[in-house]
PDB file of C-alpha atoms in Angstrom:
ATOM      1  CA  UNK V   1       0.000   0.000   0.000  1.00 42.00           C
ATOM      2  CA  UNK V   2       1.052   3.217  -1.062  1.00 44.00           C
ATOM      3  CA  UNK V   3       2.637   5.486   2.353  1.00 46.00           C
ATOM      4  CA  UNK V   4       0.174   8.272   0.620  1.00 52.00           C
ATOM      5  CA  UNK V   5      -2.938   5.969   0.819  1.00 55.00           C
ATOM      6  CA  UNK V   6      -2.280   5.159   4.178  1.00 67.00           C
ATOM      7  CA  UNK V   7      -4.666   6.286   7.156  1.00 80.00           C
ATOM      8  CA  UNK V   8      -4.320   5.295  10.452  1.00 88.00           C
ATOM      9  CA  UNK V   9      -7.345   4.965  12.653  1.00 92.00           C
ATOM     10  CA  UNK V  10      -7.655   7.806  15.076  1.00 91.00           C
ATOM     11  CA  UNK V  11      -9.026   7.963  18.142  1.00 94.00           C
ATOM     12  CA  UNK V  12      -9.380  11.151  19.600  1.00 94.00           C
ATOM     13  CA  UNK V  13     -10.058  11.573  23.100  1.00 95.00           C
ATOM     14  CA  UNK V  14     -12.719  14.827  24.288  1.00 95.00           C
ATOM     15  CA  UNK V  15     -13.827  16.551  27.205  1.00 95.00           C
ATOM     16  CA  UNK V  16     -13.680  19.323  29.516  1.00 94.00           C
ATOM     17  CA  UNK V  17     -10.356  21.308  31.283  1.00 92.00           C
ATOM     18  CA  UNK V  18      -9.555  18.694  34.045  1.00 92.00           C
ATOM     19  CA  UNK V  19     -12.189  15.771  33.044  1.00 93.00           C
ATOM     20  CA  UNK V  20      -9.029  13.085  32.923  1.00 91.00           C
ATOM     21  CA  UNK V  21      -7.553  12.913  29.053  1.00 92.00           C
ATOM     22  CA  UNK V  22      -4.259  13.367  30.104  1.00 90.00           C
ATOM     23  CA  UNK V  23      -4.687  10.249  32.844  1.00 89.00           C
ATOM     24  CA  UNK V  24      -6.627   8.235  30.385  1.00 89.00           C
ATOM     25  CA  UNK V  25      -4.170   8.220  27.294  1.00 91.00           C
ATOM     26  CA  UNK V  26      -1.199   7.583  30.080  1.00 89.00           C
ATOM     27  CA  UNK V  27      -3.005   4.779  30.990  1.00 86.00           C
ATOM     28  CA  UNK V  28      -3.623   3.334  27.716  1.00 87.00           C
ATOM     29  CA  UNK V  29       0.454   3.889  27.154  1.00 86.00           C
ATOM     30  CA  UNK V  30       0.989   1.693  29.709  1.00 83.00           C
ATOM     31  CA  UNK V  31      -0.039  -0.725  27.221  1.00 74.00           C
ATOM     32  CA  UNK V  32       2.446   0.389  24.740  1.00 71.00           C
ATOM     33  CA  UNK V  33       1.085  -1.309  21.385  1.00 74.00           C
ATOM     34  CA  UNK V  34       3.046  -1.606  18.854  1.00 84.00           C
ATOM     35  CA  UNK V  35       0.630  -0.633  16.242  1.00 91.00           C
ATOM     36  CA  UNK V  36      -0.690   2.338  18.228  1.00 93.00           C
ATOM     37  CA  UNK V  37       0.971   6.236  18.567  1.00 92.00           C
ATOM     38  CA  UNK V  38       0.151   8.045  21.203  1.00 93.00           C
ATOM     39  CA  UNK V  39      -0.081  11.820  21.240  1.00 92.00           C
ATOM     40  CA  UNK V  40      -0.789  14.183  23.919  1.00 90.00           C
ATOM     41  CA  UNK V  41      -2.148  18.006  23.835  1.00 88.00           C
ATOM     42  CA  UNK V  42       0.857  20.171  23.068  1.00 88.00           C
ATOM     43  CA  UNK V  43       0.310  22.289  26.480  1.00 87.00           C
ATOM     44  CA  UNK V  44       4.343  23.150  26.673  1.00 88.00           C
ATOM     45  CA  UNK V  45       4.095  25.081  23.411  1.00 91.00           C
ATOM     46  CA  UNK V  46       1.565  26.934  24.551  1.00 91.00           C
ATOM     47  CA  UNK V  47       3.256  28.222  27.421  1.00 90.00           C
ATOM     48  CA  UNK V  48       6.499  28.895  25.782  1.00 87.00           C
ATOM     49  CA  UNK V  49       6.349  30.950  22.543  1.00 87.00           C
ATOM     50  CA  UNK V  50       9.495  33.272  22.314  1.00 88.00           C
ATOM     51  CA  UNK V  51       9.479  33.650  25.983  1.00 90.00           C
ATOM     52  CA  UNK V  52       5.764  34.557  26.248  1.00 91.00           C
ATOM     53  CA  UNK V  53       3.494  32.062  28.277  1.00 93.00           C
ATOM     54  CA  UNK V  54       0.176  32.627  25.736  1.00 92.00           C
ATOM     55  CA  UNK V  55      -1.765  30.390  27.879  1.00 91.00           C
ATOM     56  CA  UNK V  56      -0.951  32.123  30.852  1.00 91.00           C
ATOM     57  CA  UNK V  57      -1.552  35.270  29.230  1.00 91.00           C
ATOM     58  CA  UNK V  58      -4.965  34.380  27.783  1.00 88.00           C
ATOM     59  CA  UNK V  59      -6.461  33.280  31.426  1.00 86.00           C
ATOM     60  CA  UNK V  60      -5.542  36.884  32.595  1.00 87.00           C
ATOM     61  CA  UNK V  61      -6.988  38.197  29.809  1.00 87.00           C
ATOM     62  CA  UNK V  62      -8.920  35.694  27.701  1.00 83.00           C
ATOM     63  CA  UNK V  63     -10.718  38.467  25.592  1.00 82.00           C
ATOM     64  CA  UNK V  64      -7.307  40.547  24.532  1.00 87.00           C
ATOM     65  CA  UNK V  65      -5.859  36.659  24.221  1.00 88.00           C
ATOM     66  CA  UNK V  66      -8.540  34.535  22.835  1.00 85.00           C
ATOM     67  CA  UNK V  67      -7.737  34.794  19.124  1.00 86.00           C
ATOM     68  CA  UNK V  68      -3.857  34.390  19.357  1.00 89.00           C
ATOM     69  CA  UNK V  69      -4.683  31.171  22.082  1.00 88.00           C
ATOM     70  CA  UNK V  70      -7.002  29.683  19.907  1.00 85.00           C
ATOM     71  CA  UNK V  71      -5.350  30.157  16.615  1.00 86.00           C
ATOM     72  CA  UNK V  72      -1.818  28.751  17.947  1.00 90.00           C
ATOM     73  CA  UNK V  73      -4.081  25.908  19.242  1.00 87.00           C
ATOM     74  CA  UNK V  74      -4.999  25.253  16.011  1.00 83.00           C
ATOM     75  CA  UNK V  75      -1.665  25.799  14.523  1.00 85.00           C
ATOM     76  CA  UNK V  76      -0.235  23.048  16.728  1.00 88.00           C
ATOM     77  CA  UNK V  77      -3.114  20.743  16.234  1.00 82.00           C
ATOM     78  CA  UNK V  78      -2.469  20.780  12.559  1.00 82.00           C
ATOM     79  CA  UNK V  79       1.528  20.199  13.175  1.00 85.00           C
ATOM     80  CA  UNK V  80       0.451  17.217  15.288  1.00 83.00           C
ATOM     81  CA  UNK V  81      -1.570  16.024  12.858  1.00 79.00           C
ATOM     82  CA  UNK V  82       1.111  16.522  10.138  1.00 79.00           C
ATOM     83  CA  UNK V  83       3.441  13.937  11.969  1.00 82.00           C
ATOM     84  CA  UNK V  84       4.066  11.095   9.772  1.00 85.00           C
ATOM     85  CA  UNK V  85       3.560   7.427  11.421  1.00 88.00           C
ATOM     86  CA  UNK V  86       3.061   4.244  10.189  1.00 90.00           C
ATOM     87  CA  UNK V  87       1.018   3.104  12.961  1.00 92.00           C
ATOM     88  CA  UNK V  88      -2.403   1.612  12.282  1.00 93.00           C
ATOM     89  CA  UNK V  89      -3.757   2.963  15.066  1.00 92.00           C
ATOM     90  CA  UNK V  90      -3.710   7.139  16.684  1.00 92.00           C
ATOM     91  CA  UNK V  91      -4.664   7.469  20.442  1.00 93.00           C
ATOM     92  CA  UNK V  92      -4.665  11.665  20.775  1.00 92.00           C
ATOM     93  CA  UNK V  93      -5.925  14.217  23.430  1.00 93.00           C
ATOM     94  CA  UNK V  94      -8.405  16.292  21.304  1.00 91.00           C
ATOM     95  CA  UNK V  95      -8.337  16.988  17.647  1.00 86.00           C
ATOM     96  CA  UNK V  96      -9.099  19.732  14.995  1.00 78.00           C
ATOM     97  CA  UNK V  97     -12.612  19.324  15.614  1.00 79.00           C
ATOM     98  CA  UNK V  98     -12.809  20.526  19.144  1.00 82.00           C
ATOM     99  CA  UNK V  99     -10.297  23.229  17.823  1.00 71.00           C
ATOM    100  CA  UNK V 100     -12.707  24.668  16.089  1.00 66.00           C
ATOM    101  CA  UNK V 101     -15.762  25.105  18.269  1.00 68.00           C
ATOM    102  CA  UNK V 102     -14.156  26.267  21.698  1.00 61.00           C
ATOM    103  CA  UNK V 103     -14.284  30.170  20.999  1.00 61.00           C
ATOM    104  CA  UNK V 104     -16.461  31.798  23.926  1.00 62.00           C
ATOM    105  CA  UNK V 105     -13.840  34.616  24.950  1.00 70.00           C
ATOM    106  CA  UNK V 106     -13.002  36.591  21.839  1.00 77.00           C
ATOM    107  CA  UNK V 107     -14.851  39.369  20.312  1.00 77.00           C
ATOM    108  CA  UNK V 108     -16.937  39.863  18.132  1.00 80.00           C
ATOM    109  CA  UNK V 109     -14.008  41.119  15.628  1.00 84.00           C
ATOM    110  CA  UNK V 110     -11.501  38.456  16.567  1.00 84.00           C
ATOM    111  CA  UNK V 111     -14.884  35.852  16.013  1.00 79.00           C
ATOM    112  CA  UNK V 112     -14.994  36.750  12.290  1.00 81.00           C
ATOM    113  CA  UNK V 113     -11.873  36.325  12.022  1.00 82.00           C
ATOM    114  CA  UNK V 114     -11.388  33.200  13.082  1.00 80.00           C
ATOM    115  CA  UNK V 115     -14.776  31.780  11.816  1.00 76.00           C
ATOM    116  CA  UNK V 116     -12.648  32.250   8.150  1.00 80.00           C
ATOM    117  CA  UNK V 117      -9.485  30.205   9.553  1.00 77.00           C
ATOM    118  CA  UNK V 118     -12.428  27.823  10.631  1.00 70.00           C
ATOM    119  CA  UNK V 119     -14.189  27.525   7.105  1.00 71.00           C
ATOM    120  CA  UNK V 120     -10.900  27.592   5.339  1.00 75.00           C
ATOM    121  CA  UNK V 121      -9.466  24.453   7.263  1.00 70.00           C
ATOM    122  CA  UNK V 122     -13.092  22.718   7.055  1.00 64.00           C
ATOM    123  CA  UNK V 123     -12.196  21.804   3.646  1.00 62.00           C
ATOM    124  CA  UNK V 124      -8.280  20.596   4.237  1.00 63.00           C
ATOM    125  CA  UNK V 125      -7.960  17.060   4.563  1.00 56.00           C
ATOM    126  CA  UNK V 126      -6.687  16.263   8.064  1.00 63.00           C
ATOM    127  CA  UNK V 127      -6.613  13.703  10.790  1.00 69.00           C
ATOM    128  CA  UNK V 128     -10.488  14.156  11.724  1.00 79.00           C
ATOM    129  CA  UNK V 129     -10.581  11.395  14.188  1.00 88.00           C
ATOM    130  CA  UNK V 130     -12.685   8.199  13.074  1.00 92.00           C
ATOM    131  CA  UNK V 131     -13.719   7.846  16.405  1.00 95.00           C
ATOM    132  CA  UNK V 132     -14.130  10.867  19.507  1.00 95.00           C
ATOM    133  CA  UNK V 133     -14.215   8.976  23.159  1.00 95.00           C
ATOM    134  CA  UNK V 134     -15.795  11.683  25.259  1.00 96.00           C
ATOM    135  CA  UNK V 135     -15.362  11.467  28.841  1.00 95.00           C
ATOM    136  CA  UNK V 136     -18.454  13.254  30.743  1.00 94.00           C
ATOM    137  CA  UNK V 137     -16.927  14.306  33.971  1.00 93.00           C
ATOM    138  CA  UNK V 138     -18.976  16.850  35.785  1.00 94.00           C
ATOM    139  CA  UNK V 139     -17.349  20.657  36.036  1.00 95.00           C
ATOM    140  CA  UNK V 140     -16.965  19.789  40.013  1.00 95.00           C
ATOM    141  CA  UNK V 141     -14.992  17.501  39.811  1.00 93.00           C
ATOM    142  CA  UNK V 142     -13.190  19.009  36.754  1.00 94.00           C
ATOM    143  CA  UNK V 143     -12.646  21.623  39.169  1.00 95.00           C
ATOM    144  CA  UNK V 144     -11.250  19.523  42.122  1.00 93.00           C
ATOM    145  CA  UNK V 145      -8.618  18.140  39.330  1.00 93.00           C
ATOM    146  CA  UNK V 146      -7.933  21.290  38.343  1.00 93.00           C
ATOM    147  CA  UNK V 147      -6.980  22.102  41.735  1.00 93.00           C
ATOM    148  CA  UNK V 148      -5.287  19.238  42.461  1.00 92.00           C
ATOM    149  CA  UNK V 149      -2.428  19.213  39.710  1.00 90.00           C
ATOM    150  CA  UNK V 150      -1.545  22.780  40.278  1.00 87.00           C
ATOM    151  CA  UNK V 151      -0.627  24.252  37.044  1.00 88.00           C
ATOM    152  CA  UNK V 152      -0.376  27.738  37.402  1.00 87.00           C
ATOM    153  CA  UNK V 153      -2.291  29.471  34.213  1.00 86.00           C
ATOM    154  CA  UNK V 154      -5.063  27.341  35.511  1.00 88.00           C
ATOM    155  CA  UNK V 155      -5.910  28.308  38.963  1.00 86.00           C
ATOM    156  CA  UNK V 156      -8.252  31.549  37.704  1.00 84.00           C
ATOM    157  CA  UNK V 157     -10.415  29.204  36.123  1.00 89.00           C
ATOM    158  CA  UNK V 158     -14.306  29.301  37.773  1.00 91.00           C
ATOM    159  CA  UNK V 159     -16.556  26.628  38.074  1.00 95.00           C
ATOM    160  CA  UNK V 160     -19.304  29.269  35.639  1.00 93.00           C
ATOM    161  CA  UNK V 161     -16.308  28.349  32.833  1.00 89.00           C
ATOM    162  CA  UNK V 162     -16.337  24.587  33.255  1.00 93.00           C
ATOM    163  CA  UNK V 163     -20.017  25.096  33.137  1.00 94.00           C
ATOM    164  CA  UNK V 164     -20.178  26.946  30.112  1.00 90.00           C
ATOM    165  CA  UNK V 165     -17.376  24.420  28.526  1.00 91.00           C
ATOM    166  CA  UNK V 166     -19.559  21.248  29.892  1.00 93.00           C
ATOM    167  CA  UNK V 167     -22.651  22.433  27.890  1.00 93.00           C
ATOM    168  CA  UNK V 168     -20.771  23.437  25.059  1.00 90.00           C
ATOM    169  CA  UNK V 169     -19.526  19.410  24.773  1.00 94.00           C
ATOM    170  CA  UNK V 170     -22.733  18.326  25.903  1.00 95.00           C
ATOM    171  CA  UNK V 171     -24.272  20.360  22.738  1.00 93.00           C
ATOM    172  CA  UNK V 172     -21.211  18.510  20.194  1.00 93.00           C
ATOM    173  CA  UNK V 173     -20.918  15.178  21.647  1.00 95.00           C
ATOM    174  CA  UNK V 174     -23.745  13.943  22.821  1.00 94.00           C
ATOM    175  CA  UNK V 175     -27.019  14.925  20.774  1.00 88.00           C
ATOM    176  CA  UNK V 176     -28.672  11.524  21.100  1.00 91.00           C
ATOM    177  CA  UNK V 177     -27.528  10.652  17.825  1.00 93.00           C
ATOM    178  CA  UNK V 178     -24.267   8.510  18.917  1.00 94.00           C
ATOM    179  CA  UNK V 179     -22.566  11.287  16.305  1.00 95.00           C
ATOM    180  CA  UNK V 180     -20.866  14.715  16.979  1.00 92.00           C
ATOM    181  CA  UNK V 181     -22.703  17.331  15.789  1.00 88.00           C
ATOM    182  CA  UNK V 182     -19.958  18.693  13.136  1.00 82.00           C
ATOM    183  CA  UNK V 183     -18.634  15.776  11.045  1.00 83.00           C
ATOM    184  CA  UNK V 184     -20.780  12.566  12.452  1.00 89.00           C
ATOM    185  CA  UNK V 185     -18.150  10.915  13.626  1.00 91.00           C
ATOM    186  CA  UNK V 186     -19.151   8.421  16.066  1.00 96.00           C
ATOM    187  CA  UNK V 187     -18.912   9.183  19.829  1.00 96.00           C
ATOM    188  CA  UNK V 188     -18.324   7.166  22.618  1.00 94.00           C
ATOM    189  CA  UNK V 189     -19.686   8.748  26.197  1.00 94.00           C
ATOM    190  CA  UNK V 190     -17.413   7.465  29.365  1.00 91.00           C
ATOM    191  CA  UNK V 191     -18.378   8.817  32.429  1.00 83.00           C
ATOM    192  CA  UNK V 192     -15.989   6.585  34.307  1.00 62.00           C
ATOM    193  CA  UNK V 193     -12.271   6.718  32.846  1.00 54.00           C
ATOM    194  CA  UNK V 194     -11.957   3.628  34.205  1.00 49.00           C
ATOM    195  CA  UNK V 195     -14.341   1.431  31.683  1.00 54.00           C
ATOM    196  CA  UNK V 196     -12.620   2.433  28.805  1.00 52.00           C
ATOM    197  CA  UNK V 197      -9.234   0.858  29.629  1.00 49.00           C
ATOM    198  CA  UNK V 198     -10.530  -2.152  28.782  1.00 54.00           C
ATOM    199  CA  UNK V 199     -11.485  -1.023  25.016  1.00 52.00           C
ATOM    200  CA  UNK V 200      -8.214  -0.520  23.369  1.00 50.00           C
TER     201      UNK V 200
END
């Protein structure tokens, strides 16, 4: 088979700021597959970008910030998904999908702006995941996590923001229709990070 044909299977994994993607996908390394590549969110170049933390920067600020955070999110998503593997199999920490509908701090300027990044890249082929696991874990206890690892752009973050980010997954991954709302790709809904260790 052609290396251009080629298409791994990609899982991407979903949810909200502190639901457990990080924990899950170091879990599932544990198994260390062979035929599987494992990717986590890039959070370090997000905090490191010519000496500027954005990240940091954007929680102090998110409406000054919210356009540059979002667009180098998307940046790096798309260099992730430009790695080349031969794996049959991708296990990642969020994809270009969710990169694309997580906007609630900009303006209404810096909105129209991206919206055009965001209808320019719908058509670009990319790793849209064949598969989104989505793991439901309520903004309290998204909160408690948050607390609990102690990363330092983080601890501004509300429970009214979790809230607002809960719904907004709620509203893309889980419609009723086992499909996300954007390219029906199938979803599977963990509410126990725990169950889905024995899936892969």
């Amino acid at each position: 088979m052609s290396s251009k044909m080629f298409k791994p299977f990609v899982v991407a994994i979903e949810g909200n700021i502190g639901s457990g993607k990080t924990t899950l996908l170091e879990r599932l390394k544990v198994n260390n597959k062979s035929n599987t590549l494992y990717l986590e969110e890039p959070v370090d170049q997000w905090t490191y970008v010519g000496g500027h933390n954005i990240l940091e920067a954007f929680y102090d600020n998110p409406e000054r910030y919210g356009l540059m955070l979002e667009t180098l999110i998307l940046l790096t998503n798309l260099e992730r998904d430009n790695i080349p593997t031969d794996k049959e199999f991708i296990v990642q920490e969020r994809s270009i999908v969710s990169s694309l509908l997580f906007t609630p701090d900009m303006n209404e300027m810096d909105q129209s702006l991206y919206k055009r990044y965001v209808d320019c890249l719908k058509n670009v082929p990319s790793r849209v995941p064949d598969l989104i696991v989505y793991i439901q874990t309520p903004p309290e206890v998204c909160l408690e996590r948050i607390a609990k690892r102690g990363r330092k752009e983080e601890a501004g973050i509300s429970l009214q923001r979790l809230r607002v980010l809960h719904d907004r997954h709620e509203a893309w991954l889980n419609s009723g229709t086992g499909k996300d709302t954007v390219y029906a790709t199938p979803v599977m809904i963990v509410d126990d990070n725990s169950k889905i260790e024995k899936l892969f």
